[in-house]
Each structure stands twice: as structure tokens, then as C-alpha cells.
């Protein structure tokens, strides 16, 4: 990080606590604050509590660095500056990268609290311990002969040390207690046959015990903090695995004893009103909870029987996605114009295509949210209902009672709807009901799983829909993908190199598009957890059904001809849409190439 200039290295005595006065003097000497700020810090010292760390006291003044780029002197910036000042490595404590069970075995909670440190890494020959007091070292001589390892000190944010010390030791204690509840449960399951033989003996055990409750609450808290979209709880032979999906990428975060994993799954199933005893069949459920900041969040639960137990996936839905504007979702002006043209129609079918996890639900929900005025009746049939929204009338597919999409649409048509959203068109029956709804004056929105927008037309033909009905009802198709966006805090702009020019031409081929003046690249910082990316944005291609396109929708229609005509009428393929995001500095070549299929080799006229 280049937040502050390299500080001058000054000799400082050891075995004492650092003081506000000396930190203020060194900040002044390094040109980070002026004389007035220095005096204000010392004047305000008398109003602080004696226990407050000097770095915390300075950060609370919210001073801006006098040196370019005049960054706010927050607690992390000050801690990093002090680490360089005293010659220690700086560490930002990331709880997802710390093996809490291992580090808490190094010393007791009481001892760590007394000397105000936190173990953060344990190796065969070295233990890394975070401290906020660089000049107190007497504890090293106490610990070294006990640990029989070398000790490396790192400097960390004092607030993080206090917070995570409490949480790590409480969590480790909860895991240990949960494992001790039933020693037989800690035995690994050898194979699927043994799992079946266990039967009801392998069901819920003490899922409401306080330590299990604490572990589950803690898991959700960190998933929300890390902006995870999905939480995967996966049983293995001896240890269970917990993974978070962040910005579309899965990250391994923790491994816990299988007994704890099973108890956590039971606890979550209870909260989701699922059958805790039934472990042989997949189940669905949902939970509403709140983030530590008080925001409401909905979790959709799904269990799957596996060889070593039930795998649980929790998809996290943020209600704010329903109020996002099209610009926030990544729509270009042309995309927004084309999409608005389709959704303003009184009747017809609008399709959204793309693989699972490409943002189709967000697009449909955000659109319906804008269309669902008091004068309009919006009804949906979904499998499952992704998110409960008060302004829609939502119905769940129930396969157990033969209530599928087709039957659901038939029932909805008797409810005087204006707009109908069908979760997915999977078969000819559902497609026929969607067409009947469109022909009788309703606007129908639905999804298809195809690689791009033009392929939706041939997909409907493959399902058995007659060409004349497609021409009579389909208004247009939008294909979409999600790409990770560069972190705005740390991305760096670079002039276009030879490799970039090659990648650009590969991306926009066979179209011709002027080269951008430069490209942005990922760097990594605290805001993005050193990945260089933060958040995702959509790339889109929008096909509007025109008279020339309808002439091409015939039995055995040529997909290449449909695609070429769509290009001729102004549809930009997904990779070209992604290239525009690269030119804007929002994402990278690697991201777009990874998620977007190549454009057709057919050159538009």
C-alpha cells in the first residue's frame, strides 16, 4: 500500500507501552500531520479513557494525511505506518485465513488477554503472534521454551486483536464442547452403506445447544461480512468443509469436526422449518435473519444427501437487489433502451437466457419490481421462490402434488393477471401455456438455459413450439453473464500493451472496435481481501424480434443466419459488451473471456 510515505526509522526503547505523545511526535516528524493536528492530539489525550490504545485515539480524530494522496489516517493506515516505523511486519487479521482451533491451543485466553496478543499462525518451527505493543517483549522469553518454536511478532490493529481474541477463543471452546457431547458422533463414516445403517441414530444431536447456536451465528456473521452469496457446508470422512462463494468464486474458509458440521446442519434445518429426521431426500427451506448492522437478509436452504452426510447450501439474498437500477446492474444505454422497449409492451413473451448464477433472477426481479405498480397485477410461478417480495403474488412449484409450471400458469390465468413471470421454460407444456398466456393479452417473462440470446429461438423450436407461435408471441431475448468488477480502491490504469491489443482483437472478433486508450488491472487491498476484485456486474446481449428475424424462424431454422441478422440489426454479443466494460476500467480481459462464449464467426454485413 502507498497510503503514507516510508517513515524514518528511529531508535525506541523496549519493554514499555507505546504512548500517544511519541506517536504524535513521529507523525509530525514524518510529515503526516501538521503542528496544529499534533497539538490537538495531545490536548484531546486528557479526554480519552486510560485503556484506549494510542493508535485508536489518533484514528478517532479522523485526520487526513498531510502527504499525498492525503489519505484518511484510519486505524489500518496508522497501524501499517507504525509497523514500518518499528521494523515489524504488518498484518491485517482476516478471520477466514486463520485456523482458530490451532492458534488457540498455543496459549490460554486469559494469558492472551493479559499480554494483549493474538496467535495468528502455527507452523512446525514457528509461531506468528500479533501484537499492538511493539516494545513489550518479555512474554516472548516466557513462551519460547513452552512452545519449543521460534516466535515471530507482527503488528496488527489493536481493535482487531481484541475483537478476534474473544471470538476465536469462544468459537474454539464451542467446537471443543460440541465434539465432546457425543464421542460416537466424532467417529468418521467409512462409506455410504454405513451411513444408511446408522439410520435415525445419525440424526440431530443437541442442535439447540448454546455452543452450536454460537457457531451458526458466527458463521452467518462472517459470511455477511465477506459479502458471500452462498455458504457451502460439506461433510467429509473426518472433517467437514465450509466454503463461501464470493463474487462468483468459491473460497475454502474452515474445516470443522464432522460431529460439529452435522450439528450445525441440524440447527439450520430447524430454523428453516425442515424435517430434521429425514436425511435421505433433498429438502428446501428458507430463513430470514439480520446482519450485524441490522439489515434484513433472506437465506434459501438446500440439502443434498451425500456419501458422508447431508450437504447444505445456503444462498444469501439481499433485498436491495430488487431496488437496483439498470445502470447499477451494468446495462448500457442501448441495452436499457432495448429492454424497456420490450417490457413496455402489453403482451408477449420476453426471455432471459444464461447459465445458473448469471444474474437472470436479479434482472427479472428488478424489472418486475419496477412494473409492479398498484394498477398492475404481477403473478409469478417459481421453483423455488428465490426471494419473497410483497408487491408480487408468488406461487411455488409443488412436484409432490403435480403442481408444475404448466399447471401453475393455467391457475394463474384465472387470477386476472397483467404480468406473469415463469421461473423457467423446461418443456413443451410450459412453453405452450406461456404462449397461450401471451396470446390472451398477458406479458410473460421467463428464462431459458442457452448459451446466447439467438439460441433461445432454436431452443423453443427444439422443444416443439411451432414457428408461427414463436413469431406471434416472442418480443425478444436477453442473454447475460456476470463478470467480477475491479476494486475501485486499488485498481491501476495502464497503457495498452501488445498483449492487450491481441486480447482486445480476440474479444471483439469478428466485429471492429477502436482500441481503448488503456486498461485497468487488479492490485489487491484490504477492501477486496487482496483479490483485486469487488462485486460483479452484468454483460448483456439483447435480441429484438423484427420482421426480418421472424422470416428466419422456420422449421429447421439456421441459427447462424438468425445470429447474423441480429448482429446486423444492432445486437452486440456478450464479449463485445464485456469489451466495453474493459474500456471503462470496470473489469479485465481474463474475466470476460472466462465467462462469455466467443462471438459467432459470421461477419455481420
Coordinates of C-alpha atoms in Angstrom, one line a residue, residues 92 242-243 324 339 375 398 415 524 537 590 600:
X92 CA -4.4 -7.3 8.6
X242 CA -17.1 -24.8 4.9
X243 CA -16.8 -22.7 1.8
X324 CA -31.1 -1.7 -8.1
X339 CA -35.1 -3.9 -22.6
X375 CA -52.6 -0.7 -11.1
X398 CA -45.1 -28.4 -5.9
X415 CA -56.4 -14.8 -11.3
X524 CA -5.4 -6.1 -4.1
X537 CA -21.6 -6.5 -13.0
X590 CA -9.5 -12.6 -18.3
X600 CA -20.0 -16.1 -34.0

